Amino acid sequence: MINQFQENSIFIIHLLSLIGDLATIYFNNNNEVVLLGAINSFQHLTKILRIIYFGFLMVDSPSWFCYLYSFINYYTNNTSLTISCLIIFTIFAALIYPTFYADNYQKLRPYVYGFVLVYNAIFELINLYEPVLVGYSPEKINESFNCSSGYRYRLYQYILGSTLFNIPFNLMAIICTGIIFYKVSIASRKDLKKQITTRIKMSFGRSIKIICFCGILSIISFFNLYNDIINGVAAENGNRKEEEEIGKTYVLTACSGIFIFIFTNSLNQIKRKLGMKVKDDDSVNDDTEYMLPLTQEYFDDEIYSNEKMEYNDKL
């Protein structure tokens, strides 16, 4: 049973996460990070409204709100995960395939965003078929205590709302993360900082923090998928009835906006946005040129630099 202290505590956490997401949107000009903050903010806003109007247990809440809430909850969770993978892909492409990155990413970006948003919506819309189009009986609704998940009780409903369909992106993100860190381990730190700040328009430290954060999310998603399948099988067999609860997974998700703010922002970046002076100006770059095509002169310099490094390695 959820007591008042737990409900108030989780409300405060969601509020802090919402503030963290909004601050991330304000302090970042990085389009991918801004999109991540925007999508994640909808999740916390919805959960704050849930607690204000119906309480955490959502007692006597209308069924339409339960279905809408479950859609937004699973959609924002899975879309945030996909965007986290996308951030890793873009950093990977900028470092490993700079020519393709500079020539094509600006053109492909709107289509990539559209794919991410539509792809995750498809599975959640399918998940609404039984509760919305077929409908649940009043008896079924009255004896259920999982309004926040749309009164799901079938294995396929657990799977459609899980991270299963993000697995291809998660695996690629983990592989890309490994390649990025390998490059970090063999490349000159000075040259690497120059590459990151020039190509990605982001400080070296902040880019590494973002990669770590997004990589951790990808790994955690596999554990969440395992739990969803186990719980779905138990519900399908009638061995488990899902109820509203505040578990470890829920608390971590509630803190997501706080984590996003910590890992995707830097103190120098915030100072510059507020008009304050930054001493180490070389470590922070405005993101307004993030992912803009690079000049041919830059690539000529890069080719020369890479050839020089290869020559030195042979010696």
PDB file of C-alpha atoms in Angstrom:
ATOM      1  CA  MET A   1       0.000   0.000   0.000  1.00  0.00           C
ATOM      2  CA  ILE A   2       1.327   3.427  -0.964  1.00  0.00           C
ATOM      3  CA  ASN A   3       1.363   5.838   1.974  1.00  0.00           C
ATOM      4  CA  GLN A   4       1.179   9.626   1.811  1.00  0.00           C
ATOM      5  CA  PHE A   5       4.901  10.087   2.450  1.00  0.00           C
ATOM      6  CA  GLN A   6       5.822   7.858  -0.497  1.00  0.00           C
ATOM      7  CA  GLU A   7       3.355   9.661  -2.754  1.00  0.00           C
ATOM      8  CA  ASN A   8       4.679  13.084  -1.757  1.00  0.00           C
ATOM      9  CA  SER A   9       8.273  11.930  -2.205  1.00  0.00           C
ATOM     10  CA  ILE A  10       7.694  10.575  -5.694  1.00  0.00           C
ATOM     11  CA  PHE A  11       5.791  13.750  -6.598  1.00  0.00           C
ATOM     12  CA  ILE A  12       8.822  15.854  -5.610  1.00  0.00           C
ATOM     13  CA  ILE A  13      11.147  13.592  -7.621  1.00  0.00           C
ATOM     14  CA  HIS A  14       8.956  13.919 -10.725  1.00  0.00           C
ATOM     15  CA  LEU A  15       8.826  17.688 -10.232  1.00  0.00           C
ATOM     16  CA  LEU A  16      12.629  17.878 -10.000  1.00  0.00           C
ATOM     17  CA  SER A  17      12.930  15.696 -13.102  1.00  0.00           C
ATOM     18  CA  LEU A  18      10.548  17.963 -15.000  1.00  0.00           C
ATOM     19  CA  ILE A  19      12.611  20.987 -13.965  1.00  0.00           C
ATOM     20  CA  GLY A  20      15.763  19.114 -15.028  1.00  0.00           C
ATOM     21  CA  ASP A  21      14.281  18.355 -18.456  1.00  0.00           C
ATOM     22  CA  LEU A  22      13.167  21.955 -18.992  1.00  0.00           C
ATOM     23  CA  ALA A  23      16.599  23.222 -17.897  1.00  0.00           C
ATOM     24  CA  THR A  24      18.247  20.800 -20.327  1.00  0.00           C
ATOM     25  CA  ILE A  25      16.073  22.133 -23.146  1.00  0.00           C
ATOM     26  CA  TYR A  26      17.016  25.706 -22.231  1.00  0.00           C
ATOM     27  CA  PHE A  27      20.759  25.229 -21.770  1.00  0.00           C
ATOM     28  CA  ASN A  28      21.299  22.930 -24.773  1.00  0.00           C
ATOM     29  CA  ASN A  29      21.340  23.846 -28.450  1.00  0.00           C
ATOM     30  CA  ASN A  30      22.100  20.235 -29.299  1.00  0.00           C
ATOM     31  CA  ASN A  31      19.002  19.071 -31.183  1.00  0.00           C
ATOM     32  CA  GLU A  32      19.204  15.434 -30.084  1.00  0.00           C
ATOM     33  CA  VAL A  33      19.592  16.326 -26.424  1.00  0.00           C
ATOM     34  CA  VAL A  34      16.777  18.891 -26.645  1.00  0.00           C
ATOM     35  CA  LEU A  35      14.509  16.262 -28.205  1.00  0.00           C
ATOM     36  CA  LEU A  36      15.398  13.829 -25.411  1.00  0.00           C
ATOM     37  CA  GLY A  37      14.566  16.431 -22.770  1.00  0.00           C
ATOM     38  CA  ALA A  38      11.279  17.341 -24.473  1.00  0.00           C
ATOM     39  CA  ILE A  39      10.044  13.752 -24.786  1.00  0.00           C
ATOM     40  CA  ASN A  40      11.074  12.910 -21.234  1.00  0.00           C
ATOM     41  CA  SER A  41       9.381  16.038 -19.849  1.00  0.00           C
ATOM     42  CA  PHE A  42       5.987  14.812 -21.122  1.00  0.00           C
ATOM     43  CA  GLN A  43       6.417  11.672 -19.042  1.00  0.00           C
ATOM     44  CA  HIS A  44       7.001  13.587 -15.812  1.00  0.00           C
ATOM     45  CA  LEU A  45       4.289  16.154 -16.544  1.00  0.00           C
ATOM     46  CA  THR A  46       1.766  13.352 -17.038  1.00  0.00           C
ATOM     47  CA  LYS A  47       2.790  11.650 -13.795  1.00  0.00           C
ATOM     48  CA  ILE A  48       2.589  14.918 -11.872  1.00  0.00           C
ATOM     49  CA  LEU A  49      -0.955  15.488 -13.175  1.00  0.00           C
ATOM     50  CA  ARG A  50      -1.801  11.900 -12.258  1.00  0.00           C
ATOM     51  CA  ILE A  51      -0.833  12.445  -8.620  1.00  0.00           C
ATOM     52  CA  ILE A  52      -2.514  15.868  -8.394  1.00  0.00           C
ATOM     53  CA  TYR A  53      -5.891  14.826  -9.797  1.00  0.00           C
ATOM     54  CA  PHE A  54      -6.225  11.114  -8.992  1.00  0.00           C
ATOM     55  CA  GLY A  55      -3.453  10.258  -6.528  1.00  0.00           C
ATOM     56  CA  PHE A  56      -0.722   7.731  -7.199  1.00  0.00           C
ATOM     57  CA  LEU A  57      -3.111   4.777  -6.888  1.00  0.00           C
ATOM     58  CA  MET A  58      -5.451   6.407  -9.464  1.00  0.00           C
ATOM     59  CA  VAL A  59      -8.540   5.346  -7.549  1.00  0.00           C
ATOM     60  CA  ASP A  60     -11.798   6.176  -9.373  1.00  0.00           C
ATOM     61  CA  SER A  61      -9.930   7.639 -12.347  1.00  0.00           C
ATOM     62  CA  PRO A  62     -11.847   7.414 -15.661  1.00  0.00           C
ATOM     63  CA  SER A  63     -10.791   4.567 -17.927  1.00  0.00           C
ATOM     64  CA  TRP A  64      -9.962   6.946 -20.798  1.00  0.00           C
ATOM     65  CA  PHE A  65      -7.328   8.615 -18.624  1.00  0.00           C
ATOM     66  CA  CYS A  66      -5.830   5.218 -17.746  1.00  0.00           C
ATOM     67  CA  TYR A  67      -5.453   4.373 -21.443  1.00  0.00           C
ATOM     68  CA  LEU A  68      -4.055   7.806 -22.309  1.00  0.00           C
ATOM     69  CA  TYR A  69      -1.664   7.679 -19.366  1.00  0.00           C
ATOM     70  CA  SER A  70      -0.385   4.206 -20.255  1.00  0.00           C
ATOM     71  CA  PHE A  71       0.198   5.272 -23.875  1.00  0.00           C
ATOM     72  CA  ILE A  72       2.183   8.381 -22.881  1.00  0.00           C
ATOM     73  CA  ASN A  73       4.132   6.473 -20.229  1.00  0.00           C
ATOM     74  CA  TYR A  74       5.327   3.618 -22.455  1.00  0.00           C
ATOM     75  CA  TYR A  75       5.745   5.848 -25.504  1.00  0.00           C
ATOM     76  CA  THR A  76       7.941   8.418 -23.753  1.00  0.00           C
ATOM     77  CA  ASN A  77      10.009   5.723 -22.026  1.00  0.00           C
ATOM     78  CA  ASN A  78      10.765   3.821 -25.221  1.00  0.00           C
ATOM     79  CA  THR A  79      11.222   6.935 -27.356  1.00  0.00           C
ATOM     80  CA  SER A  80      13.680   8.367 -24.822  1.00  0.00           C
ATOM     81  CA  LEU A  81      15.642   5.133 -25.047  1.00  0.00           C
ATOM     82  CA  THR A  82      15.724   5.288 -28.852  1.00  0.00           C
ATOM     83  CA  ILE A  83      16.883   8.920 -28.776  1.00  0.00           C
ATOM     84  CA  SER A  84      19.636   7.960 -26.324  1.00  0.00           C
ATOM     85  CA  CYS A  85      20.850   5.405 -28.859  1.00  0.00           C
ATOM     86  CA  LEU A  86      20.596   8.045 -31.596  1.00  0.00           C
ATOM     87  CA  ILE A  87      22.874  10.378 -29.626  1.00  0.00           C
ATOM     88  CA  ILE A  88      25.523   7.646 -29.476  1.00  0.00           C
ATOM     89  CA  PHE A  89      25.139   6.979 -33.221  1.00  0.00           C
ATOM     90  CA  THR A  90      25.677  10.636 -34.099  1.00  0.00           C
ATOM     91  CA  ILE A  91      28.814  10.933 -31.959  1.00  0.00           C
ATOM     92  CA  PHE A  92      30.073   7.656 -33.446  1.00  0.00           C
ATOM     93  CA  ALA A  93      29.439   8.847 -37.007  1.00  0.00           C
ATOM     94  CA  ALA A  94      31.097  12.202 -36.348  1.00  0.00           C
ATOM     95  CA  LEU A  95      34.279  10.549 -35.063  1.00  0.00           C
ATOM     96  CA  ILE A  96      34.529   7.463 -37.277  1.00  0.00           C
ATOM     97  CA  TYR A  97      32.828   8.564 -40.530  1.00  0.00           C
ATOM     98  CA  PRO A  98      33.243  12.361 -40.599  1.00  0.00           C
ATOM     99  CA  THR A  99      32.728  12.743 -44.369  1.00  0.00           C
ATOM    100  CA  PHE A 100      29.393  10.898 -44.369  1.00  0.00           C
ATOM    101  CA  TYR A 101      28.437  12.722 -41.207  1.00  0.00           C
ATOM    102  CA  ALA A 102      29.119  16.147 -42.685  1.00  0.00           C
ATOM    103  CA  ASP A 103      27.628  15.473 -46.121  1.00  0.00           C
ATOM    104  CA  ASN A 104      24.468  13.565 -45.242  1.00  0.00           C
ATOM    105  CA  TYR A 105      23.373  13.963 -41.639  1.00  0.00           C
ATOM    106  CA  GLN A 106      21.808  17.403 -42.029  1.00  0.00           C
ATOM    107  CA  LYS A 107      19.657  16.048 -44.857  1.00  0.00           C
ATOM    108  CA  LEU A 108      18.733  12.853 -43.034  1.00  0.00           C
ATOM    109  CA  ARG A 109      18.059  14.377 -39.618  1.00  0.00           C
ATOM    110  CA  PRO A 110      14.299  15.211 -40.118  1.00  0.00           C
ATOM    111  CA  TYR A 111      13.645  11.704 -41.455  1.00  0.00           C
ATOM    112  CA  VAL A 112      15.555  10.121 -38.566  1.00  0.00           C
ATOM    113  CA  TYR A 113      13.530  12.105 -36.031  1.00  0.00           C
ATOM    114  CA  GLY A 114      10.293  11.209 -37.800  1.00  0.00           C
ATOM    115  CA  PHE A 115      11.201   7.525 -37.815  1.00  0.00           C
ATOM    116  CA  VAL A 116      12.015   7.540 -34.081  1.00  0.00           C
ATOM    117  CA  LEU A 117       8.719   9.222 -33.165  1.00  0.00           C
ATOM    118  CA  VAL A 118       6.514   7.101 -35.444  1.00  0.00           C
ATOM    119  CA  TYR A 119       8.305   3.792 -34.841  1.00  0.00           C
ATOM    120  CA  ASN A 120       7.679   3.827 -31.092  1.00  0.00           C
ATOM    121  CA  ALA A 121       4.104   5.083 -31.487  1.00  0.00           C
ATOM    122  CA  ILE A 122       3.126   2.112 -33.662  1.00  0.00           C
ATOM    123  CA  PHE A 123       3.524  -0.502 -30.915  1.00  0.00           C
ATOM    124  CA  GLU A 124       1.774   1.582 -28.272  1.00  0.00           C
ATOM    125  CA  LEU A 125      -1.162   2.241 -30.597  1.00  0.00           C
ATOM    126  CA  ILE A 126      -1.465  -1.493 -31.255  1.00  0.00           C
ATOM    127  CA  ASN A 127      -1.455  -1.987 -27.494  1.00  0.00           C
ATOM    128  CA  LEU A 128      -4.579   0.187 -27.242  1.00  0.00           C
ATOM    129  CA  TYR A 129      -6.594  -2.079 -29.545  1.00  0.00           C
ATOM    130  CA  GLU A 130      -8.064  -4.364 -26.878  1.00  0.00           C
ATOM    131  CA  PRO A 131      -8.829  -1.781 -24.153  1.00  0.00           C
ATOM    132  CA  VAL A 132     -10.101   0.960 -26.492  1.00  0.00           C
ATOM    133  CA  LEU A 133     -11.653  -0.780 -29.519  1.00  0.00           C
ATOM    134  CA  VAL A 134     -12.716  -4.093 -27.977  1.00  0.00           C
ATOM    135  CA  GLY A 135     -13.268  -2.673 -24.506  1.00  0.00           C
ATOM    136  CA  TYR A 136     -13.122  -4.122 -21.024  1.00  0.00           C
ATOM    137  CA  SER A 137     -16.204  -4.945 -19.008  1.00  0.00           C
ATOM    138  CA  PRO A 138     -17.002  -2.876 -15.884  1.00  0.00           C
ATOM    139  CA  GLU A 139     -16.348  -5.998 -13.818  1.00  0.00           C
ATOM    140  CA  LYS A 140     -12.873  -6.390 -15.322  1.00  0.00           C
ATOM    141  CA  ILE A 141     -12.023  -2.731 -14.612  1.00  0.00           C
ATOM    142  CA  ASN A 142     -13.399  -2.810 -11.062  1.00  0.00           C
ATOM    143  CA  GLU A 143     -11.338  -5.842 -10.083  1.00  0.00           C
ATOM    144  CA  SER A 144      -8.126  -4.436 -11.627  1.00  0.00           C
ATOM    145  CA  PHE A 145      -5.652  -2.204  -9.805  1.00  0.00           C
ATOM    146  CA  ASN A 146      -3.277  -1.316 -12.632  1.00  0.00           C
ATOM    147  CA  CYS A 147      -4.885   1.736 -14.212  1.00  0.00           C
ATOM    148  CA  SER A 148      -1.460   3.230 -15.050  1.00  0.00           C
ATOM    149  CA  SER A 149      -0.712   0.357 -17.433  1.00  0.00           C
ATOM    150  CA  GLY A 150      -4.148   0.429 -19.073  1.00  0.00           C
ATOM    151  CA  TYR A 151      -5.406  -2.638 -17.165  1.00  0.00           C
ATOM    152  CA  ARG A 152      -3.059  -4.910 -19.107  1.00  0.00           C
ATOM    153  CA  TYR A 153      -3.231  -8.610 -18.291  1.00  0.00           C
ATOM    154  CA  ARG A 154      -1.907 -10.388 -21.385  1.00  0.00           C
ATOM    155  CA  LEU A 155       1.696 -11.253 -22.272  1.00  0.00           C
ATOM    156  CA  TYR A 156       1.527  -9.504 -25.644  1.00  0.00           C
ATOM    157  CA  GLN A 157       0.493  -6.269 -23.881  1.00  0.00           C
ATOM    158  CA  TYR A 158       3.566  -6.437 -21.665  1.00  0.00           C
ATOM    159  CA  ILE A 159       5.774  -7.082 -24.702  1.00  0.00           C
ATOM    160  CA  LEU A 160       4.319  -4.234 -26.786  1.00  0.00           C
ATOM    161  CA  GLY A 161       4.994  -1.814 -23.945  1.00  0.00           C
ATOM    162  CA  SER A 162       8.478  -3.172 -23.270  1.00  0.00           C
ATOM    163  CA  THR A 163      11.884  -2.274 -24.704  1.00  0.00           C
ATOM    164  CA  LEU A 164      11.878  -5.342 -26.994  1.00  0.00           C
ATOM    165  CA  PHE A 165      11.608  -3.305 -30.182  1.00  0.00           C
ATOM    166  CA  ASN A 166      14.541  -1.134 -29.144  1.00  0.00           C
ATOM    167  CA  ILE A 167      16.925  -4.095 -28.932  1.00  0.00           C
ATOM    168  CA  PRO A 168      18.448  -3.547 -32.428  1.00  0.00           C
ATOM    169  CA  PHE A 169      19.232   0.069 -31.528  1.00  0.00           C
ATOM    170  CA  ASN A 170      20.514  -0.903 -28.070  1.00  0.00           C
ATOM    171  CA  LEU A 171      22.910  -3.487 -29.485  1.00  0.00           C
ATOM    172  CA  MET A 172      24.237  -1.062 -32.091  1.00  0.00           C
ATOM    173  CA  ALA A 173      24.597   1.656 -29.445  1.00  0.00           C
ATOM    174  CA  ILE A 174      26.617  -0.666 -27.194  1.00  0.00           C
ATOM    175  CA  ILE A 175      28.880  -1.644 -30.113  1.00  0.00           C
ATOM    176  CA  CYS A 176      29.338   1.999 -31.124  1.00  0.00           C
ATOM    177  CA  THR A 177      30.145   2.893 -27.510  1.00  0.00           C
ATOM    178  CA  GLY A 178      32.860   0.239 -27.438  1.00  0.00           C
ATOM    179  CA  ILE A 179      34.378   1.549 -30.684  1.00  0.00           C
ATOM    180  CA  ILE A 180      34.285   5.138 -29.411  1.00  0.00           C
ATOM    181  CA  PHE A 181      36.081   4.213 -26.187  1.00  0.00           C
ATOM    182  CA  TYR A 182      38.625   2.189 -28.161  1.00  0.00           C
ATOM    183  CA  LYS A 183      39.343   5.277 -30.246  1.00  0.00           C
ATOM    184  CA  VAL A 184      39.653   7.299 -27.040  1.00  0.00           C
ATOM    185  CA  SER A 185      42.198   4.795 -25.687  1.00  0.00           C
ATOM    186  CA  ILE A 186      44.485   4.817 -28.754  1.00  0.00           C
ATOM    187  CA  ALA A 187      44.196   8.403 -29.970  1.00  0.00           C
ATOM    188  CA  SER A 188      46.080  11.381 -28.639  1.00  0.00           C
ATOM    189  CA  ARG A 189      43.905  13.086 -26.037  1.00  0.00           C
ATOM    190  CA  LYS A 190      44.778  16.499 -27.484  1.00  0.00           C
ATOM    191  CA  ASP A 191      43.864  15.451 -31.031  1.00  0.00           C
ATOM    192  CA  LEU A 192      40.719  13.716 -29.810  1.00  0.00           C
ATOM    193  CA  LYS A 193      39.543  16.815 -27.961  1.00  0.00           C
ATOM    194  CA  LYS A 194      40.081  18.831 -31.130  1.00  0.00           C
ATOM    195  CA  GLN A 195      38.108  16.322 -33.204  1.00  0.00           C
ATOM    196  CA  ILE A 196      35.186  16.253 -30.786  1.00  0.00           C
ATOM    197  CA  THR A 197      34.954  20.009 -30.237  1.00  0.00           C
ATOM    198  CA  THR A 198      35.356  20.721 -33.964  1.00  0.00           C
ATOM    199  CA  ARG A 199      33.052  18.064 -35.351  1.00  0.00           C
ATOM    200  CA  ILE A 200      30.469  17.740 -32.608  1.00  0.00           C
ATOM    201  CA  LYS A 201      30.702  21.228 -31.089  1.00  0.00           C
ATOM    202  CA  MET A 202      30.653  19.729 -27.625  1.00  0.00           C
ATOM    203  CA  SER A 203      33.258  19.555 -24.886  1.00  0.00           C
ATOM    204  CA  PHE A 204      35.199  16.309 -24.593  1.00  0.00           C
ATOM    205  CA  GLY A 205      34.101  15.715 -20.992  1.00  0.00           C
ATOM    206  CA  ARG A 206      30.426  16.325 -21.730  1.00  0.00           C
ATOM    207  CA  SER A 207      30.423  14.033 -24.759  1.00  0.00           C
ATOM    208  CA  ILE A 208      31.965  11.221 -22.691  1.00  0.00           C
ATOM    209  CA  LYS A 209      29.366  11.739 -19.925  1.00  0.00           C
ATOM    210  CA  ILE A 210      26.558  11.593 -22.482  1.00  0.00           C
ATOM    211  CA  ILE A 211      27.947   8.417 -24.058  1.00  0.00           C
ATOM    212  CA  CYS A 212      28.222   6.744 -20.640  1.00  0.00           C
ATOM    213  CA  PHE A 213      24.694   7.772 -19.652  1.00  0.00           C
ATOM    214  CA  CYS A 214      23.134   6.587 -22.915  1.00  0.00           C
ATOM    215  CA  GLY A 215      25.145   3.364 -22.834  1.00  0.00           C
ATOM    216  CA  ILE A 216      24.000   2.597 -19.288  1.00  0.00           C
ATOM    217  CA  LEU A 217      20.374   3.172 -20.347  1.00  0.00           C
ATOM    218  CA  SER A 218      20.809   0.659 -23.164  1.00  0.00           C
ATOM    219  CA  ILE A 219      22.184  -1.978 -20.786  1.00  0.00           C
ATOM    220  CA  ILE A 220      19.467  -1.389 -18.162  1.00  0.00           C
ATOM    221  CA  SER A 221      16.797  -1.805 -20.846  1.00  0.00           C
ATOM    222  CA  PHE A 222      17.673  -5.508 -21.156  1.00  0.00           C
ATOM    223  CA  PHE A 223      16.945  -6.063 -17.458  1.00  0.00           C
ATOM    224  CA  ASN A 224      13.651  -4.183 -17.820  1.00  0.00           C
ATOM    225  CA  LEU A 225      12.737  -6.355 -20.805  1.00  0.00           C
ATOM    226  CA  TYR A 226      13.450  -9.506 -18.804  1.00  0.00           C
ATOM    227  CA  ASN A 227      11.214  -8.307 -15.956  1.00  0.00           C
ATOM    228  CA  ASP A 228       8.412  -7.392 -18.373  1.00  0.00           C
ATOM    229  CA  ILE A 229       8.474 -10.855 -19.945  1.00  0.00           C
ATOM    230  CA  ILE A 230       8.498 -12.629 -16.558  1.00  0.00           C
ATOM    231  CA  ASN A 231       5.639 -10.473 -15.262  1.00  0.00           C
ATOM    232  CA  GLY A 232       3.734 -10.856 -18.523  1.00  0.00           C
ATOM    233  CA  VAL A 233       3.940 -14.648 -18.417  1.00  0.00           C
ATOM    234  CA  ALA A 234       2.763 -14.647 -14.791  1.00  0.00           C
ATOM    235  CA  ALA A 235      -0.168 -12.361 -15.652  1.00  0.00           C
ATOM    236  CA  GLU A 236      -1.114 -14.471 -18.677  1.00  0.00           C
ATOM    237  CA  ASN A 237      -1.191 -17.604 -16.518  1.00  0.00           C
ATOM    238  CA  GLY A 238      -3.221 -15.870 -13.827  1.00  0.00           C
ATOM    239  CA  ASN A 239      -0.426 -16.156 -11.257  1.00  0.00           C
ATOM    240  CA  ARG A 240       0.039 -12.414 -10.837  1.00  0.00           C
ATOM    241  CA  LYS A 241      -2.239  -9.398 -10.780  1.00  0.00           C
ATOM    242  CA  GLU A 242      -0.426  -6.173 -11.522  1.00  0.00           C
ATOM    243  CA  GLU A 243      -0.935  -3.402  -8.971  1.00  0.00           C
ATOM    244  CA  GLU A 244       0.297   0.163  -8.586  1.00  0.00           C
ATOM    245  CA  GLU A 245       3.614   0.207  -6.743  1.00  0.00           C
ATOM    246  CA  ILE A 246       6.735   2.297  -6.251  1.00  0.00           C
ATOM    247  CA  GLY A 247       9.593  -0.095  -6.915  1.00  0.00           C
ATOM    248  CA  LYS A 248      13.266   0.477  -7.691  1.00  0.00           C
ATOM    249  CA  THR A 249      12.629   0.605 -11.434  1.00  0.00           C
ATOM    250  CA  TYR A 250       9.909   3.204 -10.988  1.00  0.00           C
ATOM    251  CA  VAL A 251      12.125   5.386  -8.782  1.00  0.00           C
ATOM    252  CA  LEU A 252      14.998   5.242 -11.304  1.00  0.00           C
ATOM    253  CA  THR A 253      12.601   6.197 -14.092  1.00  0.00           C
ATOM    254  CA  ALA A 254      11.221   9.023 -11.965  1.00  0.00           C
ATOM    255  CA  CYS A 255      14.787  10.370 -11.615  1.00  0.00           C
ATOM    256  CA  SER A 256      15.421  10.291 -15.376  1.00  0.00           C
ATOM    257  CA  GLY A 257      15.026  14.057 -15.838  1.00  0.00           C
ATOM    258  CA  ILE A 258      17.543  14.685 -13.058  1.00  0.00           C
ATOM    259  CA  PHE A 259      20.022  12.266 -14.650  1.00  0.00           C
ATOM    260  CA  ILE A 260      19.543  13.830 -18.085  1.00  0.00           C
ATOM    261  CA  PHE A 261      20.318  17.277 -16.684  1.00  0.00           C
ATOM    262  CA  ILE A 262      23.436  16.058 -14.847  1.00  0.00           C
ATOM    263  CA  PHE A 263      24.882  14.045 -17.730  1.00  0.00           C
ATOM    264  CA  THR A 264      24.049  16.296 -20.700  1.00  0.00           C
ATOM    265  CA  ASN A 265      25.035  19.674 -19.263  1.00  0.00           C
ATOM    266  CA  SER A 266      28.253  21.227 -18.026  1.00  0.00           C
ATOM    267  CA  LEU A 267      28.909  24.100 -15.651  1.00  0.00           C
ATOM    268  CA  ASN A 268      30.764  26.088 -18.321  1.00  0.00           C
ATOM    269  CA  GLN A 269      27.915  25.584 -20.758  1.00  0.00           C
ATOM    270  CA  ILE A 270      25.387  26.864 -18.207  1.00  0.00           C
ATOM    271  CA  LYS A 271      27.592  29.853 -17.381  1.00  0.00           C
ATOM    272  CA  ARG A 272      27.873  30.826 -21.036  1.00  0.00           C
ATOM    273  CA  LYS A 273      24.124  30.527 -21.514  1.00  0.00           C
ATOM    274  CA  LEU A 274      23.609  32.862 -18.546  1.00  0.00           C
ATOM    275  CA  GLY A 275      26.081  35.359 -19.976  1.00  0.00           C
ATOM    276  CA  MET A 276      28.811  34.646 -17.446  1.00  0.00           C
ATOM    277  CA  LYS A 277      32.510  34.508 -18.299  1.00  0.00           C
ATOM    278  CA  VAL A 278      34.106  31.123 -18.861  1.00  0.00           C
ATOM    279  CA  LYS A 279      37.850  30.823 -18.294  1.00  0.00           C
ATOM    280  CA  ASP A 280      38.444  27.519 -20.091  1.00  0.00           C
ATOM    281  CA  ASP A 281      36.686  28.623 -23.240  1.00  0.00           C
ATOM    282  CA  ASP A 282      38.347  25.925 -25.341  1.00  0.00           C
ATOM    283  CA  SER A 283      36.584  23.149 -23.425  1.00  0.00           C
ATOM    284  CA  VAL A 284      33.081  24.327 -24.263  1.00  0.00           C
ATOM    285  CA  ASN A 285      31.630  25.051 -27.675  1.00  0.00           C
ATOM    286  CA  ASP A 286      28.274  26.473 -28.616  1.00  0.00           C
ATOM    287  CA  ASP A 287      26.099  23.713 -29.995  1.00  0.00           C
ATOM    288  CA  THR A 288      24.478  25.971 -32.597  1.00  0.00           C
ATOM    289  CA  GLU A 289      26.793  24.511 -35.236  1.00  0.00           C
ATOM    290  CA  TYR A 290      26.367  20.972 -33.971  1.00  0.00           C
ATOM    291  CA  MET A 291      26.319  18.567 -36.912  1.00  0.00           C
ATOM    292  CA  LEU A 292      26.704  21.301 -39.522  1.00  0.00           C
ATOM    293  CA  PRO A 293      28.717  20.306 -42.612  1.00  0.00           C
ATOM    294  CA  LEU A 294      32.442  20.809 -42.163  1.00  0.00           C
ATOM    295  CA  THR A 295      34.613  22.645 -44.669  1.00  0.00           C
ATOM    296  CA  GLN A 296      36.874  20.872 -47.143  1.00  0.00           C
ATOM    297  CA  GLU A 297      39.795  22.732 -45.594  1.00  0.00           C
ATOM    298  CA  TYR A 298      39.069  20.979 -42.309  1.00  0.00           C
ATOM    299  CA  PHE A 299      39.063  17.546 -43.958  1.00  0.00           C
ATOM    300  CA  ASP A 300      42.352  18.321 -45.726  1.00  0.00           C
ATOM    301  CA  ASP A 301      43.853  19.147 -42.336  1.00  0.00           C
ATOM    302  CA  GLU A 302      42.360  15.986 -40.858  1.00  0.00           C
ATOM    303  CA  ILE A 303      43.755  13.790 -43.639  1.00  0.00           C
ATOM    304  CA  TYR A 304      47.197  15.295 -43.113  1.00  0.00           C
ATOM    305  CA  SER A 305      46.898  14.835 -39.353  1.00  0.00           C
ATOM    306  CA  ASN A 306      45.806  11.191 -39.689  1.00  0.00           C
ATOM    307  CA  GLU A 307      48.598  10.414 -42.155  1.00  0.00           C
ATOM    308  CA  LYS A 308      51.096  11.981 -39.768  1.00  0.00           C
ATOM    309  CA  MET A 309      49.788   9.864 -36.871  1.00  0.00           C
ATOM    310  CA  GLU A 310      50.006   6.682 -38.996  1.00  0.00           C
ATOM    311  CA  TYR A 311      53.580   7.554 -39.994  1.00  0.00           C
ATOM    312  CA  ASN A 312      54.558   8.087 -36.362  1.00  0.00           C
ATOM    313  CA  ASP A 313      52.950   4.784 -35.390  1.00  0.00           C
ATOM    314  CA  LYS A 314      55.083   2.956 -37.966  1.00  0.00           C
ATOM    315  CA  LEU A 315      58.208   4.530 -36.519  1.00  0.00           C
TER     316      LEU A 315
END
